[in-house]
mmCIF file of C-alpha atoms and ligand atoms in Angstrom:
data_model
loop_
_atom_site.group_PDB
_atom_site.id
_atom_site.type_symbol
_atom_site.label_atom_id
_atom_site.label_comp_id
_atom_site.label_asym_id
_atom_site.label_seq_id
_atom_site.Cartn_x
_atom_site.Cartn_y
_atom_site.Cartn_z
ATOM 1 C CA MET A 13 35.471 -29.911 55.841
ATOM 2 C CA LEU A 14 32.246 -27.374 53.845
ATOM 3 C CA ALA A 15 28.762 -28.256 54.222
ATOM 4 C CA ASN A 16 27.326 -30.899 51.813
ATOM 5 C CA ARG A 17 25.335 -28.536 50.064
ATOM 6 C CA ALA A 18 28.980 -26.909 48.372
ATOM 7 C CA SER A 19 29.881 -29.542 46.461
ATOM 8 C CA ILE A 20 26.565 -30.358 45.018
ATOM 9 C CA ILE A 21 26.095 -26.969 43.168
ATOM 10 C CA SER A 22 27.715 -26.937 39.662
ATOM 11 C CA PRO A 23 30.267 -23.857 38.786
ATOM 12 C CA SER A 24 28.436 -21.184 36.563
ATOM 13 C CA VAL A 25 29.147 -21.619 33.066
ATOM 14 C CA THR A 26 28.097 -18.020 32.002
ATOM 15 C CA ILE A 27 30.984 -17.549 35.027
ATOM 16 C CA GLY A 28 33.837 -19.538 32.985
ATOM 17 C CA ILE A 29 32.918 -18.274 29.702
ATOM 18 C CA SER A 30 33.150 -14.298 31.032
ATOM 19 C CA THR A 31 36.174 -14.835 32.766
ATOM 20 C CA LYS A 32 38.272 -16.784 29.889
ATOM 21 C CA VAL A 33 36.875 -13.756 27.958
ATOM 22 C CA ASN A 34 38.617 -11.074 30.307
ATOM 23 C CA GLU A 35 42.121 -12.945 30.493
ATOM 24 C CA LEU A 36 41.976 -13.211 26.747
ATOM 25 C CA LYS A 37 41.245 -9.286 26.635
ATOM 26 C CA LYS A 38 44.080 -8.707 28.752
ATOM 27 C CA GLN A 39 46.595 -10.986 26.338
ATOM 28 C CA GLY A 40 45.245 -7.673 24.397
ATOM 29 C CA ILE A 41 42.777 -10.094 21.719
ATOM 30 C CA GLU A 42 40.162 -8.682 20.365
ATOM 31 C CA ILE A 43 36.847 -10.423 21.260
ATOM 32 C CA THR A 44 33.757 -10.184 19.636
ATOM 33 C CA ASN A 45 31.540 -11.000 22.632
ATOM 34 C CA LEU A 46 27.677 -12.321 22.209
ATOM 35 C CA SER A 47 27.926 -14.041 25.293
ATOM 36 C CA ILE A 48 26.668 -11.117 27.827
ATOM 37 C CA GLY A 49 23.455 -11.168 29.377
ATOM 38 C CA GLU A 50 23.102 -7.840 30.304
ATOM 39 C CA PRO A 51 21.589 -4.475 28.393
ATOM 40 C CA ASP A 52 24.437 -2.681 26.123
ATOM 41 C CA PHE A 53 22.597 0.424 27.686
ATOM 42 C CA PHE A 54 23.620 2.548 30.293
ATOM 43 C CA THR A 55 21.147 2.829 34.235
ATOM 44 C CA PRO A 56 18.404 6.239 32.940
ATOM 45 C CA GLU A 57 19.569 9.972 33.799
ATOM 46 C CA LYS A 58 16.732 10.455 36.210
ATOM 47 C CA ALA A 59 17.444 6.980 37.356
ATOM 48 C CA LYS A 60 21.263 8.216 38.403
ATOM 49 C CA LEU A 61 20.231 11.414 39.891
ATOM 50 C CA ALA A 62 17.218 10.329 42.096
ATOM 51 C CA ALA A 63 20.726 8.227 44.027
ATOM 52 C CA ILE A 64 22.937 11.093 44.428
ATOM 53 C CA GLU A 65 19.976 12.836 45.857
ATOM 54 C CA ALA A 66 19.447 10.403 48.344
ATOM 55 C CA ILE A 67 23.056 10.010 49.149
ATOM 56 C CA LYS A 68 23.415 14.423 49.492
ATOM 57 C CA THR A 69 20.242 14.237 51.300
ATOM 58 C CA ASN A 70 21.417 11.498 54.021
ATOM 59 C CA ARG A 71 18.827 8.794 52.996
ATOM 60 C CA THR A 72 21.447 6.259 53.791
ATOM 61 C CA LYS A 73 20.187 4.273 56.658
ATOM 62 C CA TYR A 74 18.822 1.655 57.292
ATOM 63 C CA ASP A 75 15.221 0.675 56.599
ATOM 64 C CA SER A 76 12.483 -1.796 56.822
ATOM 65 C CA ALA A 77 13.193 -5.463 55.543
ATOM 66 C CA SER A 78 11.158 -5.671 53.109
ATOM 67 C CA GLY A 79 11.514 -2.941 50.994
ATOM 68 C CA LEU A 80 11.224 1.292 51.117
ATOM 69 C CA LEU A 81 7.986 1.823 50.788
ATOM 70 C CA GLU A 82 8.191 4.695 48.239
ATOM 71 C CA LEU A 83 9.745 2.184 46.650
ATOM 72 C CA LYS A 84 6.237 -0.665 47.559
ATOM 73 C CA GLN A 85 4.257 1.783 46.186
ATOM 74 C CA ALA A 86 6.074 2.186 43.086
ATOM 75 C CA VAL A 87 6.194 -1.277 42.036
ATOM 76 C CA ILE A 88 2.316 -1.331 42.899
ATOM 77 C CA ARG A 89 1.255 1.309 40.682
ATOM 78 C CA LYS A 90 3.303 -0.422 38.008
ATOM 79 C CA LEU A 91 1.535 -3.456 38.581
ATOM 80 C CA LYS A 92 -1.087 -1.765 38.259
ATOM 81 C CA ARG A 93 -0.165 -0.063 35.253
ATOM 82 C CA ASP A 94 0.833 -2.170 32.809
ATOM 83 C CA ASN A 95 -0.432 -5.796 34.497
ATOM 84 C CA ASN A 96 -3.862 -4.561 35.931
ATOM 85 C CA ILE A 97 -3.604 -6.092 39.151
ATOM 86 C CA SER A 98 -3.643 -4.747 42.253
ATOM 87 C CA TYR A 99 -1.892 -5.626 44.914
ATOM 88 C CA ASP A 100 -1.664 -4.412 48.484
ATOM 89 C CA ILE A 101 1.525 -2.702 50.658
ATOM 90 C CA ASP A 102 1.682 -6.140 52.776
ATOM 91 C CA GLU A 103 2.007 -8.272 49.016
ATOM 92 C CA ILE A 104 5.388 -6.516 48.163
ATOM 93 C CA ILE A 105 8.957 -7.135 48.565
ATOM 94 C CA ILE A 106 11.870 -5.392 47.079
ATOM 95 C CA SER A 107 15.626 -7.448 47.525
ATOM 96 C CA SER A 108 18.791 -7.170 45.702
ATOM 97 C CA GLY A 109 18.046 -8.159 42.341
ATOM 98 C CA ALA A 110 15.278 -10.175 40.950
ATOM 99 C CA LYS A 111 17.502 -13.927 41.484
ATOM 100 C CA HIS A 112 18.097 -12.759 45.173
ATOM 101 C CA SER A 113 13.929 -12.629 44.971
ATOM 102 C CA ILE A 114 13.974 -16.278 43.161
ATOM 103 C CA SER A 115 16.203 -17.421 46.248
ATOM 104 C CA ASN A 116 14.059 -16.238 48.562
ATOM 105 C CA ALA A 117 10.976 -17.361 47.459
ATOM 106 C CA LEU A 118 12.897 -20.677 47.441
ATOM 107 C CA LEU A 119 13.868 -20.699 51.028
ATOM 108 C CA THR A 120 10.328 -19.694 51.815
ATOM 109 C CA ILE A 121 8.407 -22.440 50.172
ATOM 110 C CA LEU A 122 10.536 -25.390 50.027
ATOM 111 C CA ASN A 123 10.737 -28.178 52.620
ATOM 112 C CA PRO A 124 13.994 -30.972 52.493
ATOM 113 C CA ASP A 125 12.876 -33.489 48.781
ATOM 114 C CA ASP A 126 10.513 -31.103 47.767
ATOM 115 C CA GLU A 127 10.607 -30.825 43.977
ATOM 116 C CA VAL A 128 10.496 -28.379 42.058
ATOM 117 C CA ILE A 129 9.138 -28.339 37.608
ATOM 118 C CA ILE A 130 11.726 -26.814 35.719
ATOM 119 C CA PRO A 131 11.035 -26.480 31.788
ATOM 120 C CA LYS A 132 14.014 -27.159 29.416
ATOM 121 C CA PRO A 133 15.805 -25.071 28.431
ATOM 122 C CA TYR A 134 15.966 -23.137 32.098
ATOM 123 C CA TRP A 135 17.490 -19.775 33.206
ATOM 124 C CA THR A 136 21.020 -21.503 34.834
ATOM 125 C CA SER A 137 20.370 -20.800 37.827
ATOM 126 C CA TYR A 138 17.138 -22.294 39.029
ATOM 127 C CA PRO A 139 18.643 -26.067 39.257
ATOM 128 C CA GLU A 140 21.199 -24.850 41.312
ATOM 129 C CA MET A 141 19.410 -22.521 43.815
ATOM 130 C CA VAL A 142 16.751 -25.603 43.479
ATOM 131 C CA LYS A 143 19.586 -28.112 44.864
ATOM 132 C CA LEU A 144 21.070 -25.814 47.389
ATOM 133 C CA LEU A 145 17.456 -25.781 49.798
ATOM 134 C CA ASN A 146 17.802 -29.889 49.332
ATOM 135 C CA GLY A 147 15.213 -29.595 47.022
ATOM 136 C CA THR A 148 15.102 -31.366 43.828
ATOM 137 C CA PRO A 149 14.788 -29.443 40.994
ATOM 138 C CA VAL A 150 12.619 -31.643 37.768
ATOM 139 C CA PHE A 151 13.383 -30.732 35.078
ATOM 140 C CA ALA A 152 10.333 -30.590 32.460
ATOM 141 C CA ASN A 153 11.288 -31.413 28.372
ATOM 142 C CA THR A 154 9.700 -29.494 25.630
ATOM 143 C CA LYS A 155 9.392 -29.186 21.931
ATOM 144 C CA ASP A 156 11.293 -27.437 19.226
ATOM 145 C CA GLU A 157 8.356 -26.721 18.013
ATOM 146 C CA ASN A 158 6.856 -25.128 20.661
ATOM 147 C CA SER A 159 9.540 -23.035 20.930
ATOM 148 C CA PHE A 160 10.403 -24.808 23.999
ATOM 149 C CA LYS A 161 7.335 -23.521 25.552
ATOM 150 C CA LEU A 162 6.349 -25.803 28.662
ATOM 151 C CA GLN A 163 3.067 -27.517 27.356
ATOM 152 C CA ALA A 164 -0.120 -28.895 29.519
ATOM 153 C CA ASP A 165 0.100 -32.093 28.716
ATOM 154 C CA GLU A 166 3.813 -32.176 29.145
ATOM 155 C CA LEU A 167 3.795 -31.010 33.020
ATOM 156 C CA GLN A 168 0.695 -33.263 33.774
ATOM 157 C CA SER A 169 2.970 -35.667 32.603
ATOM 158 C CA LEU A 170 5.732 -34.648 36.276
ATOM 159 C CA ILE A 171 3.207 -34.151 38.714
ATOM 160 C CA THR A 172 3.990 -35.975 42.050
ATOM 161 C CA ASN A 173 2.583 -35.400 45.424
ATOM 162 C CA LYS A 174 6.017 -33.979 46.236
ATOM 163 C CA THR A 175 5.055 -31.516 43.645
ATOM 164 C CA LYS A 176 5.862 -27.842 44.791
ATOM 165 C CA ALA A 177 6.674 -25.089 42.330
ATOM 166 C CA ILE A 178 7.883 -24.505 38.614
ATOM 167 C CA PHE A 179 9.321 -22.288 37.640
ATOM 168 C CA ILE A 180 7.617 -20.586 34.366
ATOM 169 C CA THR A 181 9.905 -17.888 32.462
ATOM 170 C CA ASN A 182 8.287 -15.453 29.674
ATOM 171 C CA PRO A 183 9.920 -13.870 27.624
ATOM 172 C CA SER A 184 12.212 -16.660 28.277
ATOM 173 C CA ASN A 185 15.839 -16.477 28.742
ATOM 174 C CA PRO A 186 17.601 -18.600 26.399
ATOM 175 C CA THR A 187 15.595 -18.159 23.607
ATOM 176 C CA GLY A 188 13.370 -15.303 23.601
ATOM 177 C CA ALA A 189 9.614 -16.866 23.645
ATOM 178 C CA ILE A 190 6.764 -15.821 25.203
ATOM 179 C CA TYR A 191 3.729 -17.485 25.947
ATOM 180 C CA THR A 192 0.349 -16.914 24.632
ATOM 181 C CA ARG A 193 -2.565 -15.981 26.994
ATOM 182 C CA ASN A 194 -3.907 -19.855 26.199
ATOM 183 C CA GLU A 195 -0.626 -21.691 26.794
ATOM 184 C CA LEU A 196 -0.895 -20.258 30.841
ATOM 185 C CA GLU A 197 -3.983 -20.333 31.573
ATOM 186 C CA ALA A 198 -3.956 -24.641 31.053
ATOM 187 C CA LEU A 199 -1.030 -23.915 33.265
ATOM 188 C CA VAL A 200 -2.565 -22.301 35.832
ATOM 189 C CA LYS A 201 -5.471 -24.771 35.532
ATOM 190 C CA LEU A 202 -3.015 -27.594 36.469
ATOM 191 C CA CYS A 203 -0.948 -25.662 39.306
ATOM 192 C CA VAL A 204 -4.883 -24.647 40.877
ATOM 193 C CA ASN A 205 -5.904 -27.921 40.402
ATOM 194 C CA ASN A 206 -2.562 -29.455 42.418
ATOM 195 C CA ASN A 207 -1.220 -26.408 45.331
ATOM 196 C CA ILE A 208 1.475 -26.070 42.953
ATOM 197 C CA TYR A 209 3.206 -22.430 43.687
ATOM 198 C CA ILE A 210 4.186 -20.303 40.357
ATOM 199 C CA LEU A 211 7.368 -18.490 39.896
ATOM 200 C CA ALA A 212 6.957 -16.274 37.290
ATOM 201 C CA ASP A 213 10.036 -14.826 36.567
ATOM 202 C CA GLU A 214 9.525 -11.804 33.982
ATOM 203 C CA ILE A 215 12.204 -9.905 34.469
ATOM 204 C CA TYR A 216 12.201 -9.354 30.843
ATOM 205 C CA GLU A 217 8.361 -8.181 30.324
ATOM 206 C CA LYS A 218 9.193 -4.782 28.991
ATOM 207 C CA ILE A 219 11.615 -6.315 26.147
ATOM 208 C CA VAL A 220 8.371 -7.360 24.097
ATOM 209 C CA PHE A 221 8.650 -6.636 20.345
ATOM 210 C CA ASP A 222 4.819 -7.733 20.522
ATOM 211 C CA ASP A 223 1.447 -6.571 22.139
ATOM 212 C CA THR A 224 1.718 -10.024 23.486
ATOM 213 C CA PHE A 225 2.465 -10.201 27.319
ATOM 214 C CA THR A 226 0.107 -11.572 29.414
ATOM 215 C CA SER A 227 1.737 -11.577 32.637
ATOM 216 C CA ILE A 228 0.480 -14.762 34.858
ATOM 217 C CA ALA A 229 -1.056 -13.286 38.397
ATOM 218 C CA SER A 230 -3.287 -11.253 35.968
ATOM 219 C CA ILE A 231 -5.395 -14.550 34.416
ATOM 220 C CA SER A 232 -7.348 -14.977 38.165
ATOM 221 C CA ASN A 233 -7.434 -15.020 41.361
ATOM 222 C CA GLU A 234 -6.478 -18.042 42.123
ATOM 223 C CA ALA A 235 -3.744 -17.602 39.729
ATOM 224 C CA LYS A 236 -2.418 -14.315 41.680
ATOM 225 C CA ASN A 237 -3.016 -16.521 44.671
ATOM 226 C CA ILE A 238 -0.865 -19.227 43.985
ATOM 227 C CA THR A 239 1.857 -17.029 41.847
ATOM 228 C CA ILE A 240 5.177 -15.222 42.581
ATOM 229 C CA THR A 241 5.197 -12.698 40.409
ATOM 230 C CA ILE A 242 9.952 -12.253 39.952
ATOM 231 C CA ASN A 243 10.870 -8.693 38.211
ATOM 232 C CA GLY A 244 13.480 -6.771 38.893
ATOM 233 C CA LEU A 245 15.202 -3.302 37.326
ATOM 234 C CA SER A 246 18.327 -4.920 35.436
ATOM 235 C CA LYS A 247 17.039 -5.482 31.793
ATOM 236 C CA SER A 248 13.711 -2.901 31.756
ATOM 237 C CA ALA A 249 15.891 0.265 33.252
ATOM 238 C CA ALA A 250 19.883 -0.744 32.179
ATOM 239 C CA MET A 251 20.324 -1.258 36.661
ATOM 240 C CA THR A 252 21.918 -4.604 36.352
ATOM 241 C CA GLY A 253 24.711 -3.105 39.096
ATOM 242 C CA TRP A 254 22.364 -1.568 40.599
ATOM 243 C CA ARG A 255 20.911 -5.076 42.192
ATOM 244 C CA LEU A 256 16.969 -4.263 42.639
ATOM 245 C CA GLY A 257 14.631 -7.431 42.282
ATOM 246 C CA TYR A 258 11.010 -7.389 43.425
ATOM 247 C CA ALA A 259 8.617 -10.235 44.742
ATOM 248 C CA ALA A 260 4.555 -9.726 44.608
ATOM 249 C CA ALA A 261 3.114 -13.051 45.894
ATOM 250 C CA ASN A 262 -0.398 -13.365 48.966
ATOM 251 C CA SER A 263 0.595 -11.572 52.480
ATOM 252 C CA GLU A 264 1.625 -14.765 53.595
ATOM 253 C CA ILE A 265 4.186 -15.771 51.310
ATOM 254 C CA ILE A 266 5.702 -12.211 50.994
ATOM 255 C CA SER A 267 5.475 -11.730 54.792
ATOM 256 C CA ALA A 268 8.525 -15.031 55.238
ATOM 257 C CA MET A 269 10.141 -13.852 52.662
ATOM 258 C CA SER A 270 10.311 -10.542 54.338
ATOM 259 C CA SER A 271 11.683 -11.968 58.242
ATOM 260 C CA ILE A 272 14.522 -14.260 56.292
ATOM 261 C CA GLN A 273 15.756 -11.454 53.866
ATOM 262 C CA GLY A 274 15.828 -9.470 57.046
ATOM 263 C CA HIS A 275 17.793 -11.755 58.661
ATOM 264 C CA LEU A 276 19.825 -12.646 55.714
ATOM 265 C CA VAL A 277 20.677 -8.982 54.229
ATOM 266 C CA SER A 278 18.450 -6.791 56.162
ATOM 267 C CA HIS A 279 17.399 -5.107 52.969
ATOM 268 C CA PRO A 280 18.554 -3.525 49.513
ATOM 269 C CA CYS A 281 20.951 -0.787 49.166
ATOM 270 C CA THR A 282 18.771 2.092 50.079
ATOM 271 C CA ILE A 283 20.427 4.419 47.600
ATOM 272 C CA ALA A 284 19.611 1.929 44.542
ATOM 273 C CA GLN A 285 16.350 1.706 46.050
ATOM 274 C CA TRP A 286 15.775 5.709 45.675
ATOM 275 C CA ALA A 287 17.192 5.262 41.813
ATOM 276 C CA ALA A 288 14.624 2.419 41.731
ATOM 277 C CA VAL A 289 11.499 4.274 42.218
ATOM 278 C CA GLU A 290 12.966 6.684 40.159
ATOM 279 C CA ALA A 291 13.486 4.460 37.094
ATOM 280 C CA ILE A 292 9.929 2.359 37.783
ATOM 281 C CA ASN A 293 8.081 5.950 38.310
ATOM 282 C CA SER A 294 9.414 8.051 35.515
ATOM 283 C CA CYS A 295 11.927 5.935 32.817
ATOM 284 C CA GLU A 296 9.509 4.291 30.566
ATOM 285 C CA SER A 297 10.501 6.576 27.833
ATOM 286 C CA ASP A 298 14.089 4.986 28.397
ATOM 287 C CA THR A 299 13.038 1.503 28.526
ATOM 288 C CA GLN A 300 11.055 2.220 25.489
ATOM 289 C CA ASN A 301 14.442 3.554 23.074
ATOM 290 C CA MET A 302 15.703 0.466 24.087
ATOM 291 C CA VAL A 303 13.342 -2.077 23.483
ATOM 292 C CA LYS A 304 13.105 -0.277 19.759
ATOM 293 C CA THR A 305 16.393 -0.799 19.266
ATOM 294 C CA TYR A 306 16.406 -4.404 20.845
ATOM 295 C CA HIS A 307 13.240 -4.866 17.721
ATOM 296 C CA GLU A 308 15.926 -3.324 14.844
ATOM 297 C CA ARG A 309 18.719 -5.863 15.888
ATOM 298 C CA ARG A 310 16.321 -9.166 16.672
ATOM 299 C CA ASN A 311 14.735 -7.878 13.292
ATOM 300 C CA ARG A 312 18.178 -8.341 11.703
ATOM 301 C CA VAL A 313 19.058 -11.240 13.515
ATOM 302 C CA ILE A 314 16.364 -13.620 12.354
ATOM 303 C CA LYS A 315 17.001 -11.857 8.260
ATOM 304 C CA MET A 316 20.937 -12.972 9.103
ATOM 305 C CA PHE A 317 19.760 -17.062 10.158
ATOM 306 C CA GLU A 318 17.438 -17.625 7.363
ATOM 307 C CA GLU A 319 20.322 -16.787 4.914
ATOM 308 C CA ILE A 320 22.756 -19.111 7.010
ATOM 309 C CA ASP A 321 21.061 -22.989 5.480
ATOM 310 C CA ASP A 322 22.548 -25.576 8.355
ATOM 311 C CA LEU A 323 21.307 -23.905 11.337
ATOM 312 C CA SER A 324 17.632 -22.775 12.428
ATOM 313 C CA ILE A 325 16.648 -20.439 15.305
ATOM 314 C CA ILE A 326 13.934 -20.491 17.442
ATOM 315 C CA ARG A 327 12.316 -16.564 16.650
ATOM 316 C CA PRO A 328 12.726 -14.651 19.830
ATOM 317 C CA ASP A 329 9.768 -12.478 20.441
ATOM 318 C CA GLY A 330 11.296 -10.703 23.764
ATOM 319 C CA ALA A 331 14.392 -10.646 25.621
ATOM 320 C CA PHE A 332 17.334 -9.975 23.938
ATOM 321 C CA TYR A 333 18.608 -13.672 23.274
ATOM 322 C CA THR A 334 19.000 -15.726 20.051
ATOM 323 C CA PHE A 335 18.853 -19.727 21.029
ATOM 324 C CA ILE A 336 20.336 -21.374 17.953
ATOM 325 C CA ASN A 337 20.194 -25.026 16.976
ATOM 326 C CA MET A 338 24.178 -26.250 15.931
ATOM 327 C CA SER A 339 22.586 -30.102 16.001
ATOM 328 C CA GLN A 340 22.786 -30.665 12.044
ATOM 329 C CA LEU A 341 26.798 -30.169 12.652
ATOM 330 C CA LYS A 342 27.060 -33.050 15.389
ATOM 331 C CA PRO A 343 28.064 -35.556 12.964
ATOM 332 C CA PHE A 344 31.479 -33.817 12.842
ATOM 333 C CA PHE A 345 32.290 -34.140 16.562
ATOM 334 C CA SER A 346 32.294 -37.255 18.212
ATOM 335 C CA ASN A 347 33.274 -39.107 21.116
ATOM 336 C CA ILE A 348 33.437 -35.374 23.277
ATOM 337 C CA ASP A 349 31.507 -34.752 26.815
ATOM 338 C CA SER A 350 29.798 -31.354 25.409
ATOM 339 C CA PHE A 351 28.925 -31.080 22.066
ATOM 340 C CA SER A 352 27.476 -27.631 22.599
ATOM 341 C CA LEU A 353 30.610 -26.206 25.151
ATOM 342 C CA GLU A 354 33.457 -27.715 22.185
ATOM 343 C CA ILE A 355 31.858 -25.619 19.819
ATOM 344 C CA SER A 356 31.366 -22.419 21.860
ATOM 345 C CA ASN A 357 35.525 -23.058 23.016
ATOM 346 C CA ILE A 358 36.362 -23.635 19.468
ATOM 347 C CA LEU A 359 34.081 -20.399 18.480
ATOM 348 C CA LEU A 360 36.108 -18.628 21.689
ATOM 349 C CA ASP A 361 40.144 -20.346 20.323
ATOM 350 C CA GLN A 362 39.896 -19.711 17.164
ATOM 351 C CA TYR A 363 37.509 -17.001 16.245
ATOM 352 C CA ARG A 364 37.377 -15.372 19.017
ATOM 353 C CA LEU A 365 33.517 -15.292 19.405
ATOM 354 C CA ALA A 366 32.278 -15.397 22.725
ATOM 355 C CA VAL A 367 29.025 -17.192 22.863
ATOM 356 C CA VAL A 368 26.733 -19.751 25.168
ATOM 357 C CA PRO A 369 26.389 -23.205 25.558
ATOM 358 C CA GLY A 370 23.341 -24.756 25.632
ATOM 359 C CA ILE A 371 24.255 -27.080 28.122
ATOM 360 C CA ALA A 372 24.575 -23.838 31.021
ATOM 361 C CA PHE A 373 20.566 -23.466 29.780
ATOM 362 C CA GLY A 374 19.798 -28.124 29.692
ATOM 363 C CA LEU A 375 20.044 -28.496 25.969
ATOM 364 C CA ASP A 376 23.437 -29.797 24.407
ATOM 365 C CA ASP A 377 22.615 -28.653 20.758
ATOM 366 C CA TYR A 378 22.554 -25.073 21.032
ATOM 367 C CA ILE A 379 24.012 -22.146 21.687
ATOM 368 C CA ARG A 380 22.647 -18.699 22.729
ATOM 369 C CA ILE A 381 24.156 -15.449 21.572
ATOM 370 C CA THR A 382 22.696 -11.864 22.708
ATOM 371 C CA TYR A 383 21.416 -9.067 20.859
ATOM 372 C CA ALA A 384 22.525 -6.966 23.491
ATOM 373 C CA ALA A 385 25.540 -5.829 21.685
ATOM 374 C CA ASP A 386 26.382 -3.370 18.992
ATOM 375 C CA MET A 387 24.603 -3.899 15.623
ATOM 376 C CA ASN A 388 28.187 -4.332 14.410
ATOM 377 C CA THR A 389 29.392 -6.199 16.989
ATOM 378 C CA ILE A 390 26.069 -9.154 15.997
ATOM 379 C CA THR A 391 26.657 -9.061 12.145
ATOM 380 C CA THR A 392 30.623 -9.463 12.919
ATOM 381 C CA GLY A 393 29.571 -12.099 15.421
ATOM 382 C CA ILE A 394 27.117 -14.102 13.405
ATOM 383 C CA ASN A 395 29.342 -14.272 10.534
ATOM 384 C CA LYS A 396 31.871 -15.816 12.370
ATOM 385 C CA ILE A 397 29.569 -18.942 13.120
ATOM 386 C CA LYS A 398 29.426 -18.149 9.601
ATOM 387 C CA GLN A 399 32.391 -19.169 8.619
ATOM 388 C CA PHE A 400 33.634 -21.528 11.820
ATOM 389 C CA ILE A 401 30.657 -24.048 9.569
ATOM 390 C CA GLU A 402 31.930 -23.360 5.615
ATOM 391 C CA ASP A 403 34.767 -24.455 7.480
ATOM 392 C CA ILE A 404 34.200 -27.018 9.172
ATOM 393 C CA LYS A 405 32.363 -28.774 6.111
ATOM 394 C CA LYS A 406 35.651 -27.896 4.347
HETATM 395 N N1 PLP B 23 16.493 -14.424 36.338
HETATM 396 C C1 PLP B 23 16.244 -14.253 35.083
HETATM 397 C C2 PLP B 23 16.135 -15.571 33.427
HETATM 398 C C3 PLP B 23 17.721 -14.142 33.853
HETATM 399 O O1 PLP B 23 18.090 -13.774 32.923
HETATM 400 C C4 PLP B 23 18.534 -12.787 34.547
HETATM 401 C C5 PLP B 23 19.932 -12.396 34.743
HETATM 402 O O2 PLP B 23 20.298 -12.723 33.815
HETATM 403 C C6 PLP B 23 17.478 -13.715 35.954
HETATM 404 C C7 PLP B 23 16.828 -13.622 36.316
HETATM 405 C C8 PLP B 23 18.546 -12.299 37.251
HETATM 406 O O3 PLP B 23 18.142 -10.626 37.238
HETATM 407 P P1 PLP B 23 18.268 -9.866 39.087
HETATM 408 O O4 PLP B 23 19.867 -9.344 37.650
HETATM 409 O O5 PLP B 23 17.678 -8.950 38.499
HETATM 410 O O6 PLP B 23 19.530 -10.968 39.747
#
């Protein structure tokens, strides 16, 4: 008999899609894949060489549970250089990906029945992680006209004496929206006044197209004290498979996260950590080149959607996704469990285009495409969506 927690979590929609895409590919069917959530670039050369050097010089043993000293120092320099926040060494932990940093943080702060506020649309793993720990996800509705960014009055109405934490994903996956400093200050004020931790998921921090990103912990000392900043190398340095993330928070939280990590996994792969030191210290120009390309693609995507009458998108100012409002097509579909799943299945089965249904992010009127793909694939994919709409309306 399995534990109850094994049955309360839902299987990942995104993994379901990639499994189906792989099966179709194995049958020799060509798929236009705009469902992927990872950079279409390779890890920078210098980071790869640092890993090889670590292997050659036998830096391959167990190390500190909270991560290599050299990597924590690099993260501290990064947080000062990019975000103007000062952290001490006992306020940083290195984990096996941002996902692992988030689960460590939740393990550290959540008691059973604690509520965690999750603005919709959300990154698909947050609710499942909260449920796994017997916490209660409390979904916050947000508005299309605010690019689905949570506003302070919307947060206020959800706060109870059980509220323990809130997720703020900035820039957002799936919308690419970026919070203004004013919006963040209003949210921080409420969280400080109500003793609510902020889980600031800033994994897409580097992929921004205007100079508008504010790291939440930089807002004030009070903000810093209640914020667990989550970041990593997956998106900024195209290092998804290396599984390297980190968290910054007050030393009480980091110390508990380190103990938990020590017992559950010891620490992330040492070799990957040496690669991350190099990525943080000397691969900024590689990141900038990737961002330049994402920016060009983003502009092209916006232009293409301006030419499609029946669809609107949330303007992406960061990350590498576009969240597309398909609700105008709803009258053509009735009596189905999930509109976005139905659309995604039709796009895959009939048009050979893989997208992610909005239901995976809690909003069923939408689908998400990525522009972490070459321009030809992006253009082909958007033209397929256009064709699908024309066919439906025939
Ligand atoms: N947070 C968000 C918002 C993401 O989109 C992702 C990956 O898609 C992650 C966290 C996980 O990143 P990592 O690969 O570092 O675990």
